[in-house]
Short mmCIF file of C-alpha atoms in Angstrom, two decimals:
data_model
loop_
_atom_site.label_atom_id
_atom_site.label_comp_id
_atom_site.label_asym_id
_atom_site.label_seq_id
_atom_site.Cartn_x
_atom_site.Cartn_y
_atom_site.Cartn_z
CA MET K 9 81.31 88.09 101.47
CA THR K 10 77.95 86.66 100.37
CA ASP K 11 76.53 83.38 101.67
CA GLN K 12 76.74 81.90 98.17
CA LEU K 13 80.42 82.77 97.82
CA HIS K 14 81.13 81.37 101.28
CA GLU K 15 79.38 78.12 100.32
CA MET K 16 81.49 77.81 97.15
CA ILE K 17 84.67 78.38 99.18
CA LEU K 18 83.76 75.58 101.58
CA ARG K 19 83.03 73.19 98.70
CA VAL K 20 86.42 73.86 97.11
CA ARG K 21 88.13 73.44 100.47
CA GLU K 22 86.66 69.94 100.77
CA THR K 23 88.28 68.81 97.50
CA HIS K 24 91.34 71.05 97.15
CA GLY K 25 92.25 72.03 100.71
CA GLY K 26 95.98 71.57 101.26
CA GLU K 27 96.91 71.98 97.60
CA THR K 28 99.43 74.66 96.59
CA TYR K 29 99.15 77.79 94.46
CA MET K 30 101.32 80.36 92.71
CA VAL K 31 99.98 83.78 91.60
CA THR K 32 102.03 85.81 89.11
CA THR K 33 101.11 89.44 88.50
CA HIS K 34 101.85 91.51 85.41
CA GLY K 35 100.98 95.20 85.26
CA CYS K 36 99.94 98.04 87.52
CA GLN K 37 98.89 98.48 91.15
CA MET K 38 95.29 97.69 90.19
CA ASN K 39 96.46 94.28 89.01
CA GLU K 40 98.54 93.82 92.16
CA HIS K 41 95.47 94.50 94.29
CA ASP K 42 93.38 92.12 92.18
CA SER K 43 96.03 89.48 92.87
CA GLU K 44 95.74 90.18 96.59
CA LYS K 45 92.01 89.39 96.31
CA ILE K 46 92.78 86.19 94.39
CA ILE K 47 95.26 85.12 97.06
CA THR K 48 92.72 85.89 99.79
CA LEU K 49 90.20 83.63 98.06
CA LEU K 50 92.71 80.83 97.46
CA GLU K 51 93.80 80.77 101.08
CA GLU K 52 90.17 80.82 102.23
CA MET K 53 89.72 77.75 100.02
CA GLY K 54 92.57 76.00 101.80
CA TYR K 55 95.33 76.45 99.23
CA LYS K 56 98.90 77.02 100.46
CA LYS K 57 101.51 79.16 98.69
CA ALA K 58 104.06 77.09 96.73
CA ASP K 59 107.76 77.85 97.02
CA ARG K 60 108.25 77.34 93.28
CA GLU K 61 105.94 77.45 90.30
CA GLU K 62 107.09 73.94 89.40
CA ASP K 63 105.58 72.70 92.67
CA ALA K 64 102.19 74.45 92.40
CA ASP K 65 98.91 72.60 91.93
CA LEU K 66 97.28 75.81 90.66
CA SER K 67 99.10 78.58 88.79
CA VAL K 68 97.22 81.87 88.28
CA ILE K 69 98.58 84.44 85.82
CA ASN K 70 97.11 87.94 86.22
CA THR K 71 97.72 89.70 82.92
CA CYS K 72 98.34 93.23 81.65
CA SER K 73 97.30 94.58 78.25
CA VAL K 74 98.61 98.15 78.34
CA ARG K 75 101.49 97.48 75.93
CA HIS K 76 102.20 94.81 73.36
CA SER K 77 105.41 93.89 75.19
CA ALA K 78 103.35 93.10 78.31
CA GLU K 79 101.21 90.65 76.35
CA ASP K 80 104.33 89.06 74.82
CA LYS K 81 105.69 88.47 78.31
CA VAL K 82 102.45 86.78 79.38
CA ILE K 83 102.43 84.55 76.29
CA GLY K 84 105.98 83.44 77.09
CA HIS K 85 104.98 82.63 80.67
CA ILE K 86 101.97 80.59 79.58
CA GLY K 87 104.13 78.68 77.12
CA LYS K 88 106.58 77.82 79.90
CA LEU K 89 103.72 76.40 81.99
CA LYS K 90 102.89 73.95 79.20
CA HIS K 91 106.25 72.27 79.77
CA ILE K 92 105.78 72.31 83.55
CA LYS K 93 102.34 70.76 83.16
CA LYS K 94 103.78 67.83 81.20
CA LYS K 95 105.84 66.93 84.27
CA ASN K 96 103.14 67.82 86.82
CA LYS K 97 99.89 66.34 85.50
CA LYS K 98 97.99 67.72 88.51
CA LEU K 99 98.77 71.35 87.65
CA LYS K 100 95.85 73.61 86.76
CA VAL K 101 96.50 76.86 84.88
CA ALA K 102 94.25 79.93 85.22
CA VAL K 103 94.71 83.15 83.23
CA CYS K 104 92.89 86.34 84.23
CA GLY K 105 93.14 90.11 84.16
CA CYS K 106 93.05 92.87 81.55
CA MET K 107 94.40 90.81 78.68
CA MET K 108 91.50 88.38 79.04
CA GLN K 109 88.96 91.24 78.95
CA ARG K 110 90.21 91.95 75.43
CA LYS K 111 88.42 89.59 73.03
CA GLU K 112 91.23 89.46 70.46
CA SER K 113 93.80 88.47 73.07
CA ARG K 114 91.45 86.01 74.75
CA ASP K 115 90.55 84.28 71.47
CA ALA K 116 94.20 84.01 70.47
CA LEU K 117 95.11 82.46 73.81
CA LEU K 118 92.29 79.90 73.67
CA GLU K 119 93.25 78.95 70.12
CA THR K 120 96.97 78.63 70.90
CA PHE K 121 97.12 77.07 74.37
CA ASP K 122 95.07 73.95 75.14
CA HIS K 123 96.72 73.51 78.55
CA VAL K 124 94.93 76.55 80.07
CA ASP K 125 92.13 75.31 82.35
CA MET K 126 90.41 78.54 83.40
CA VAL K 127 90.06 82.03 81.94
CA PHE K 128 88.33 84.89 83.77
CA GLY K 129 88.20 88.66 83.60
CA THR K 130 88.86 91.56 85.94
CA ASN K 131 85.20 91.53 86.99
CA ASN K 132 85.02 87.80 87.76
CA ILE K 133 87.48 87.31 90.60
CA TYR K 134 84.68 86.52 93.04
CA ARG K 135 83.68 83.62 90.75
CA LEU K 136 87.03 81.79 91.09
CA PRO K 137 85.70 79.13 93.53
CA GLN K 138 82.85 78.32 91.14
CA LEU K 139 85.26 78.13 88.18
CA ILE K 140 87.50 75.69 90.05
CA LEU K 141 84.51 73.46 90.80
CA GLU K 142 83.32 73.63 87.18
CA ASN K 143 86.79 72.77 85.90
CA ASP K 144 86.86 69.66 88.08
CA HIS K 145 84.11 68.22 85.90
CA LYS K 146 85.09 69.55 82.44
CA ASP K 147 87.81 68.71 79.94
CA ALA K 148 87.46 72.04 78.12
CA THR K 149 88.69 75.43 79.30
CA VAL K 150 86.23 77.18 81.64
CA VAL K 151 85.74 80.79 80.52
CA GLU K 152 83.83 83.58 82.29
CA ILE K 153 84.05 87.25 81.33
CA GLU K 154 81.87 90.16 82.47
CA ASP K 155 82.15 93.48 80.64
CA ASN K 156 80.84 95.72 83.43
CA TYR K 157 81.64 96.13 87.10
CA THR K 158 78.61 94.92 89.00
CA ASN K 159 80.22 92.73 91.64
CA PHE K 160 83.02 94.74 93.22
CA ASP K 161 81.09 95.69 96.35
CA ASN K 162 82.89 94.04 99.23
CA ARG K 163 82.43 90.46 98.00
CA ILE K 164 86.13 89.94 98.69
CA TYR K 165 87.94 91.69 101.51
CA ALA K 166 91.65 91.44 100.82
CA GLY K 167 93.25 91.69 104.23
CA SER K 168 96.90 92.62 104.55
CA ALA K 169 99.81 90.92 106.25
CA SER K 170 101.81 94.08 105.63
CA ASN K 171 101.77 97.57 107.13
CA SER K 172 100.72 98.99 103.77
CA ALA K 173 97.69 98.14 101.63
CA TYR K 174 95.94 99.05 98.39
CA VAL K 175 92.27 100.07 98.38
CA ASN K 176 90.27 100.35 95.15
CA ILE K 177 88.01 103.41 95.17
CA ILE K 178 87.03 103.68 91.48
CA PHE K 179 87.07 101.21 88.61
CA GLY K 180 87.33 101.83 84.88
CA CYS K 181 88.08 104.96 82.87
CA ASN K 182 86.05 107.45 80.80
CA ASN K 183 88.93 109.38 79.27
CA PHE K 184 89.67 107.38 76.10
CA CYS K 185 93.19 108.63 75.56
CA THR K 186 93.92 107.63 71.97
CA TYR K 187 96.82 105.32 72.86
CA CYS K 188 95.15 103.51 75.78
CA ILE K 189 93.32 100.19 75.89
CA VAL K 190 92.16 100.54 79.53
CA PRO K 191 88.59 101.80 78.86
CA TYR K 192 88.06 98.70 76.73
CA THR K 193 89.48 96.24 79.30
CA ARG K 194 88.43 97.86 82.58
CA GLY K 195 85.18 99.46 81.42
CA ARG K 196 83.59 102.81 82.29
CA GLU K 197 84.10 104.58 85.61
CA ILE K 198 82.22 103.25 88.61
CA SER K 199 82.95 104.51 92.13
CA ARG K 200 82.54 102.55 95.32
CA THR K 201 80.54 104.27 98.05
CA SER K 202 82.58 106.17 100.59
CA GLU K 203 80.95 104.08 103.33
CA ASP K 204 82.30 100.85 101.81
CA ILE K 205 85.77 102.33 101.34
CA LEU K 206 86.01 103.68 104.88
CA GLU K 207 84.75 100.38 106.30
CA GLU K 208 87.45 98.49 104.39
CA ILE K 209 90.17 100.85 105.61
CA ARG K 210 89.05 100.49 109.23
CA GLY K 211 89.33 96.72 108.77
CA LEU K 212 92.84 97.13 107.39
CA VAL K 213 93.81 99.26 110.39
CA ALA K 214 92.61 96.43 112.64
CA ASP K 215 95.02 94.17 110.71
CA GLY K 216 97.90 96.53 111.52
CA VAL K 217 97.96 98.62 108.35
CA LYS K 218 99.36 102.14 108.75
CA GLU K 219 99.55 103.24 105.13
CA VAL K 220 96.90 103.01 102.40
CA THR K 221 97.15 103.71 98.69
CA LEU K 222 93.81 104.65 97.12
CA LEU K 223 93.61 103.17 93.63
CA GLY K 224 91.87 104.00 90.39
CA GLN K 225 92.65 104.66 86.73
CA ASN K 226 91.66 108.25 87.56
CA VAL K 227 91.05 108.77 91.27
CA ASN K 228 90.32 112.45 90.66
CA SER K 229 87.01 111.42 89.05
CA TYR K 230 85.89 109.62 92.20
CA GLY K 231 82.22 110.06 93.16
CA LYS K 232 80.86 111.44 89.90
CA ASN K 233 78.53 108.48 89.30
CA LEU K 234 77.39 108.11 92.93
CA PRO K 235 74.00 109.29 94.21
CA GLU K 236 75.74 110.66 97.32
CA LYS K 237 77.20 114.12 96.88
CA THR K 238 80.91 113.59 97.34
CA SER K 239 84.30 114.06 95.71
CA PHE K 240 87.81 112.70 95.90
CA SER K 241 88.94 115.55 98.14
CA ALA K 242 86.05 114.80 100.53
CA LEU K 243 87.05 111.12 100.60
CA LEU K 244 90.67 112.01 101.38
CA ARG K 245 89.56 114.14 104.32
CA ALA K 246 87.39 111.30 105.64
CA VAL K 247 90.21 108.74 105.33
CA SER K 248 92.55 111.14 107.11
CA GLU K 249 90.23 111.13 110.13
CA ILE K 250 90.53 107.35 110.61
CA GLU K 251 92.57 106.68 113.72
CA GLY K 252 95.52 104.40 113.02
CA ILE K 253 96.11 105.50 109.42
CA GLU K 254 99.38 107.43 109.39
CA ARG K 255 100.08 107.86 105.69
CA ILE K 256 97.83 108.17 102.63
CA HIS K 257 98.92 107.76 99.00
CA PHE K 258 96.80 107.76 95.87
CA THR K 259 97.33 106.88 92.23
CA THR K 260 96.78 107.73 89.53
CA SER K 261 95.70 111.32 88.87
CA HIS K 262 94.67 112.93 85.60
CA PRO K 263 95.90 116.54 85.31
CA LYS K 264 92.62 117.71 83.74
CA ASP K 265 90.75 116.74 86.93
CA MET K 266 93.26 118.07 89.48
CA SER K 267 90.96 120.51 91.27
CA ASP K 268 91.88 123.33 93.63
CA GLU K 269 89.98 121.46 96.38
CA LEU K 270 92.22 118.44 95.87
CA ILE K 271 95.36 120.57 95.89
CA GLU K 272 94.21 122.11 99.18
CA CYS K 273 94.29 118.62 100.73
CA PHE K 274 98.09 118.74 100.46
CA ARG K 275 97.96 121.92 102.52
CA ASP K 276 95.47 120.68 105.11
CA LEU K 277 96.15 116.95 105.62
CA PRO K 278 99.45 116.02 107.30
CA LYS K 279 98.70 112.31 106.73
CA LEU K 280 98.64 112.84 102.96
CA ALA K 281 102.03 111.63 101.71
CA ASN K 282 104.50 114.17 100.41
CA TYR K 283 104.24 112.63 96.97
CA LEU K 284 102.09 113.00 93.87
CA HIS K 285 102.09 110.95 90.68
CA LEU K 286 100.78 113.25 87.93
CA PRO K 287 101.14 111.70 84.46
CA VAL K 288 101.97 114.26 81.77
CA GLN K 289 102.67 111.79 78.90
CA ALA K 290 104.18 114.47 76.61
CA GLY K 291 105.40 118.04 76.66
CA SER K 292 104.13 119.06 73.24
CA ASN K 293 100.70 120.65 72.95
CA ARG K 294 100.27 119.17 69.48
CA VAL K 295 100.96 115.65 70.78
CA LEU K 296 98.78 116.18 73.87
CA ARG K 297 95.86 117.09 71.59
CA ALA K 298 96.46 114.01 69.48
CA MET K 299 96.52 111.93 72.67
CA ASN K 300 93.14 113.41 73.75
CA ARG K 301 94.57 114.52 77.10
CA HIS K 302 92.48 117.73 77.46
CA TYR K 303 95.23 119.96 78.89
CA THR K 304 98.22 121.91 77.59
CA ARG K 305 101.81 122.10 78.77
CA GLU K 306 100.96 125.52 80.17
CA ASP K 307 98.09 124.00 82.16
CA TYR K 308 100.48 121.43 83.57
CA PHE K 309 103.01 124.06 84.63
CA THR K 310 100.21 125.98 86.37
CA LEU K 311 99.18 122.83 88.28
CA VAL K 312 102.74 122.18 89.40
CA ASP K 313 103.08 125.79 90.62
CA LYS K 314 99.81 125.50 92.60
CA ILE K 315 100.83 122.22 94.19
CA ARG K 316 104.28 123.47 95.15
CA SER K 317 102.75 126.63 96.59
CA VAL K 318 101.06 124.52 99.30
CA ARG K 319 103.74 121.76 99.56
CA PRO K 320 107.05 123.29 98.41
CA ASP K 321 109.07 120.09 98.97
CA ILE K 322 106.57 117.65 97.45
CA ALA K 323 108.03 114.81 95.39
CA LEU K 324 106.52 114.68 91.91
CA SER K 325 106.56 111.70 89.57
CA THR K 326 105.05 111.26 86.13
CA ASP K 327 104.54 109.05 83.08
CA ILE K 328 106.18 110.03 79.79
CA MET K 329 105.67 108.39 76.41
CA VAL K 330 108.21 108.57 73.59
CA GLY K 331 107.40 108.08 69.92
CA PHE K 332 103.66 108.75 69.80
CA PRO K 333 102.49 108.75 66.14
CA GLY K 334 103.56 111.93 64.39
CA GLU K 335 105.96 113.01 67.16
CA THR K 336 108.60 115.28 65.61
CA GLU K 337 112.00 116.27 66.94
CA GLU K 338 110.46 119.61 67.94
CA ASP K 339 107.70 117.81 69.85
CA PHE K 340 110.26 115.70 71.66
CA ALA K 341 112.31 118.80 72.50
CA ASP K 342 109.20 120.22 74.18
CA THR K 343 108.98 117.05 76.30
CA LEU K 344 112.63 117.32 77.37
CA ASP K 345 112.08 121.00 78.19
CA LEU K 346 109.06 120.17 80.37
CA VAL K 347 111.00 117.47 82.23
CA GLU K 348 113.84 119.87 82.97
CA ARG K 349 111.56 122.72 84.04
CA VAL K 350 109.39 120.62 86.37
CA GLY K 351 112.29 118.60 87.81
CA PHE K 352 110.54 115.29 88.52
CA ASP K 353 111.75 113.14 91.38
CA ASN K 354 110.91 110.11 89.28
CA ALA K 355 109.50 109.40 85.83
CA PHE K 356 108.09 106.19 84.39
CA THR K 357 109.17 106.27 80.77
CA PHE K 358 107.70 104.24 77.91
CA LEU K 359 108.11 103.71 74.20
CA TYR K 360 104.77 104.11 72.43
CA SER K 361 103.35 100.65 71.72
CA ARG K 362 100.58 100.13 69.20
CA ARG K 363 97.41 98.60 70.65
CA GLU K 364 94.81 97.24 68.27
CA GLY K 365 91.44 98.87 68.92
CA THR K 366 92.82 102.30 69.90
CA LYS K 367 92.67 105.41 67.71
CA ALA K 368 96.44 105.87 67.80
CA ASP K 369 96.93 102.46 66.21
CA ARG K 370 95.14 103.77 63.10
CA MET K 371 97.11 107.02 62.95
CA GLU K 372 99.57 107.61 60.14
CA GLU K 373 103.18 108.69 60.69
CA GLN K 374 104.10 105.88 63.08
CA VAL K 375 107.56 106.78 64.39
CA PRO K 376 110.34 104.33 63.36
CA LYS K 377 111.70 102.18 66.18
CA SER K 378 115.25 103.45 65.69
CA VAL K 379 114.05 107.04 66.20
CA LYS K 380 112.02 106.07 69.28
CA ASP K 381 114.98 104.22 70.78
CA GLU K 382 117.35 107.17 70.29
CA ARG K 383 114.89 109.66 71.82
CA PHE K 384 114.14 107.29 74.67
CA GLN K 385 117.82 107.15 75.62
CA ARG K 386 118.04 110.94 75.63
CA LEU K 387 114.95 111.12 77.83
CA LEU K 388 116.40 108.59 80.29
CA ASN K 389 119.66 110.54 80.50
CA THR K 390 117.71 113.71 81.36
CA VAL K 391 115.37 112.00 83.83
CA TYR K 392 118.15 110.13 85.65
CA THR K 393 120.35 113.23 85.95
CA ILE K 394 117.53 115.13 87.68
CA GLN K 395 116.48 112.11 89.75
CA ARG K 396 120.02 111.49 91.02
CA LYS K 397 120.32 115.11 92.17
CA LYS K 398 116.93 114.89 93.95
CA TYR K 399 118.08 111.81 95.85
CA LEU K 400 121.52 113.15 96.74
CA ASP K 401 120.01 116.45 97.94
CA LEU K 402 118.47 114.44 100.80
CA VAL K 403 121.83 113.29 102.17
CA GLY K 404 122.21 114.72 105.66
CA SER K 405 118.47 115.18 106.15
CA THR K 406 116.18 113.21 108.48
CA GLN K 407 113.27 111.34 106.87
CA ASP K 408 110.38 109.38 108.39
CA VAL K 409 110.58 105.95 106.78
CA LEU K 410 107.95 103.19 106.85
CA PHE K 411 109.86 99.89 106.75
CA ALA K 412 108.21 97.01 104.94
CA SER K 413 110.63 94.10 104.63
CA ARG K 414 114.16 92.87 104.21
CA SER K 415 115.97 94.25 101.20
CA LYS K 416 115.41 92.08 98.13
CA ASN K 417 119.10 92.12 97.24
CA ASP K 418 120.78 92.16 100.66
CA ASP K 419 119.53 90.14 103.65
CA SER K 420 121.61 92.26 106.00
CA LYS K 421 119.45 95.31 105.24
CA MET K 422 115.77 96.27 105.30
CA SER K 423 113.90 98.57 102.94
CA GLY K 424 111.27 101.24 103.40
CA ARG K 425 109.83 104.36 101.81
CA THR K 426 109.88 108.01 102.78
CA SER K 427 106.71 110.07 102.64
CA GLY K 428 108.05 111.21 99.26
CA PHE K 429 108.13 107.55 98.13
CA LYS K 430 111.93 107.29 97.98
CA LEU K 431 113.42 103.87 98.71
CA VAL K 432 115.66 103.73 101.79
CA HIS K 433 117.94 100.89 102.97
CA VAL K 434 119.26 100.56 106.54
CA PRO K 435 120.84 97.67 108.52
CA TYR K 436 118.20 95.03 109.26
CA ASP K 437 116.46 95.10 112.64
CA GLU K 438 113.25 93.10 112.86
CA LYS K 439 111.70 95.30 115.54
CA TYR K 440 111.34 98.16 113.06
CA ILE K 441 109.47 96.21 110.37
CA GLY K 442 105.98 97.68 109.99
CA LYS K 443 106.87 100.88 111.80
CA ILE K 444 107.61 104.49 110.85
CA VAL K 445 111.12 105.41 111.94
CA PRO K 446 113.17 108.63 111.74
CA VAL K 447 116.23 107.95 109.61
CA ARG K 448 119.28 110.10 108.93
CA ILE K 449 120.15 109.82 105.23
CA THR K 450 123.85 109.06 104.83
CA GLY K 451 124.17 108.35 101.12
CA GLY K 452 122.36 107.59 97.91
CA ASN K 453 122.32 107.09 94.18
CA THR K 454 119.87 107.48 91.30
CA PHE K 455 117.36 104.97 92.64
CA SER K 456 117.71 104.62 96.42
CA LEU K 457 119.06 106.04 99.67
CA GLU K 458 121.13 104.65 102.54
CA GLY K 459 120.59 105.69 106.15
CA GLU K 460 120.81 105.04 109.86
CA ILE K 461 117.94 104.85 112.35
CA LEU K 462 117.90 107.67 114.89
CA ASP K 463 115.14 106.97 117.42
CA GLU K 464 112.52 104.47 118.48
CA ALA K 465 109.75 103.82 116.00
CA LYS K 466 106.36 105.50 116.07
#
């Protein structure tokens, strides 16, 4: 943290210390980690977490712009805050994140909502204290947007109160998939130095973290823009050597950049989780070309075979899009065939959503919603059938589970994840929170497992 940032934090603490905040996050793990940084800053400034949004003095909405439905959800949330603000005159509203990096969305918000006090982008989190101070002396909305990552280098260290933490390693994306807005909201790829990343992880270990998830729009591209000669596989090996780290995840990977050296890490690094998220998006070569994905279905099958040759029991998840412009019934059949042949443990499924500014938005042959909905249901039926079998196949086995918290839906239980990222519930026992515990799996369904603890925690 720079001296200037520290000075701004102290100035805000003098005027706002003791006030309450609420941070709401829409979107991916990158957004979740950005929110962690925002919370770190707010608490450094003396803010306390509110129990309810209605009681907050400052409400921060971290937005997502990947799909139109995500933006609609944000707009509804901001509209709700207008009514809350009428009752709580002290409330300040800040909107940030990917949606605000997009000029069209930002302009529409500023024109529609006069109750928003601050707007800032994904590259301006470190400026939040300054924006709060500026807003104290202005009636108009304070807006600050940077288009390029120039200030990500350890200005904000987001500590963790949990046993698991996210760590950004690369920002932005150079792939320009024809359906995706991310290169326009997150910018071009910029990697952090390995020294900075390893220093942050050592700090997290000192806070009690045992599991890290390395984040990026395409982690496989890590290091390409750095003067140091490095790669993502080299970074994984270095992280694995840090004492205290017991499990390493990463997301997300692009199949075109899944190198043999990276696959060998699954063979050589026991700390590397038994899980890989490898987005395929579609099973049709014609659709993959139209998406600008730079691989074929055959390439994807080859990758899966290589990965399973070094980790036969690895859990694989993916992203699949239904209804991309021009998708035919034959194209969709190829996607169903790929899903069945690979046998994913989990799949994040989406209806194609038009995004202004992307090439796909200008493509002809947009698929009717009724057709997309019908195909989507067939895809879900296929995915869930395979997923349920994968979960039930674990009944009777013993899995090492890292427990994070009480179950969200049942206070009598606690929840954790296997190395293969499967959710496990067992009877609550506080002494196991934050620890890796051997668990015998006794039952399960399509989305989670039940179990019983066998031994003392690691």
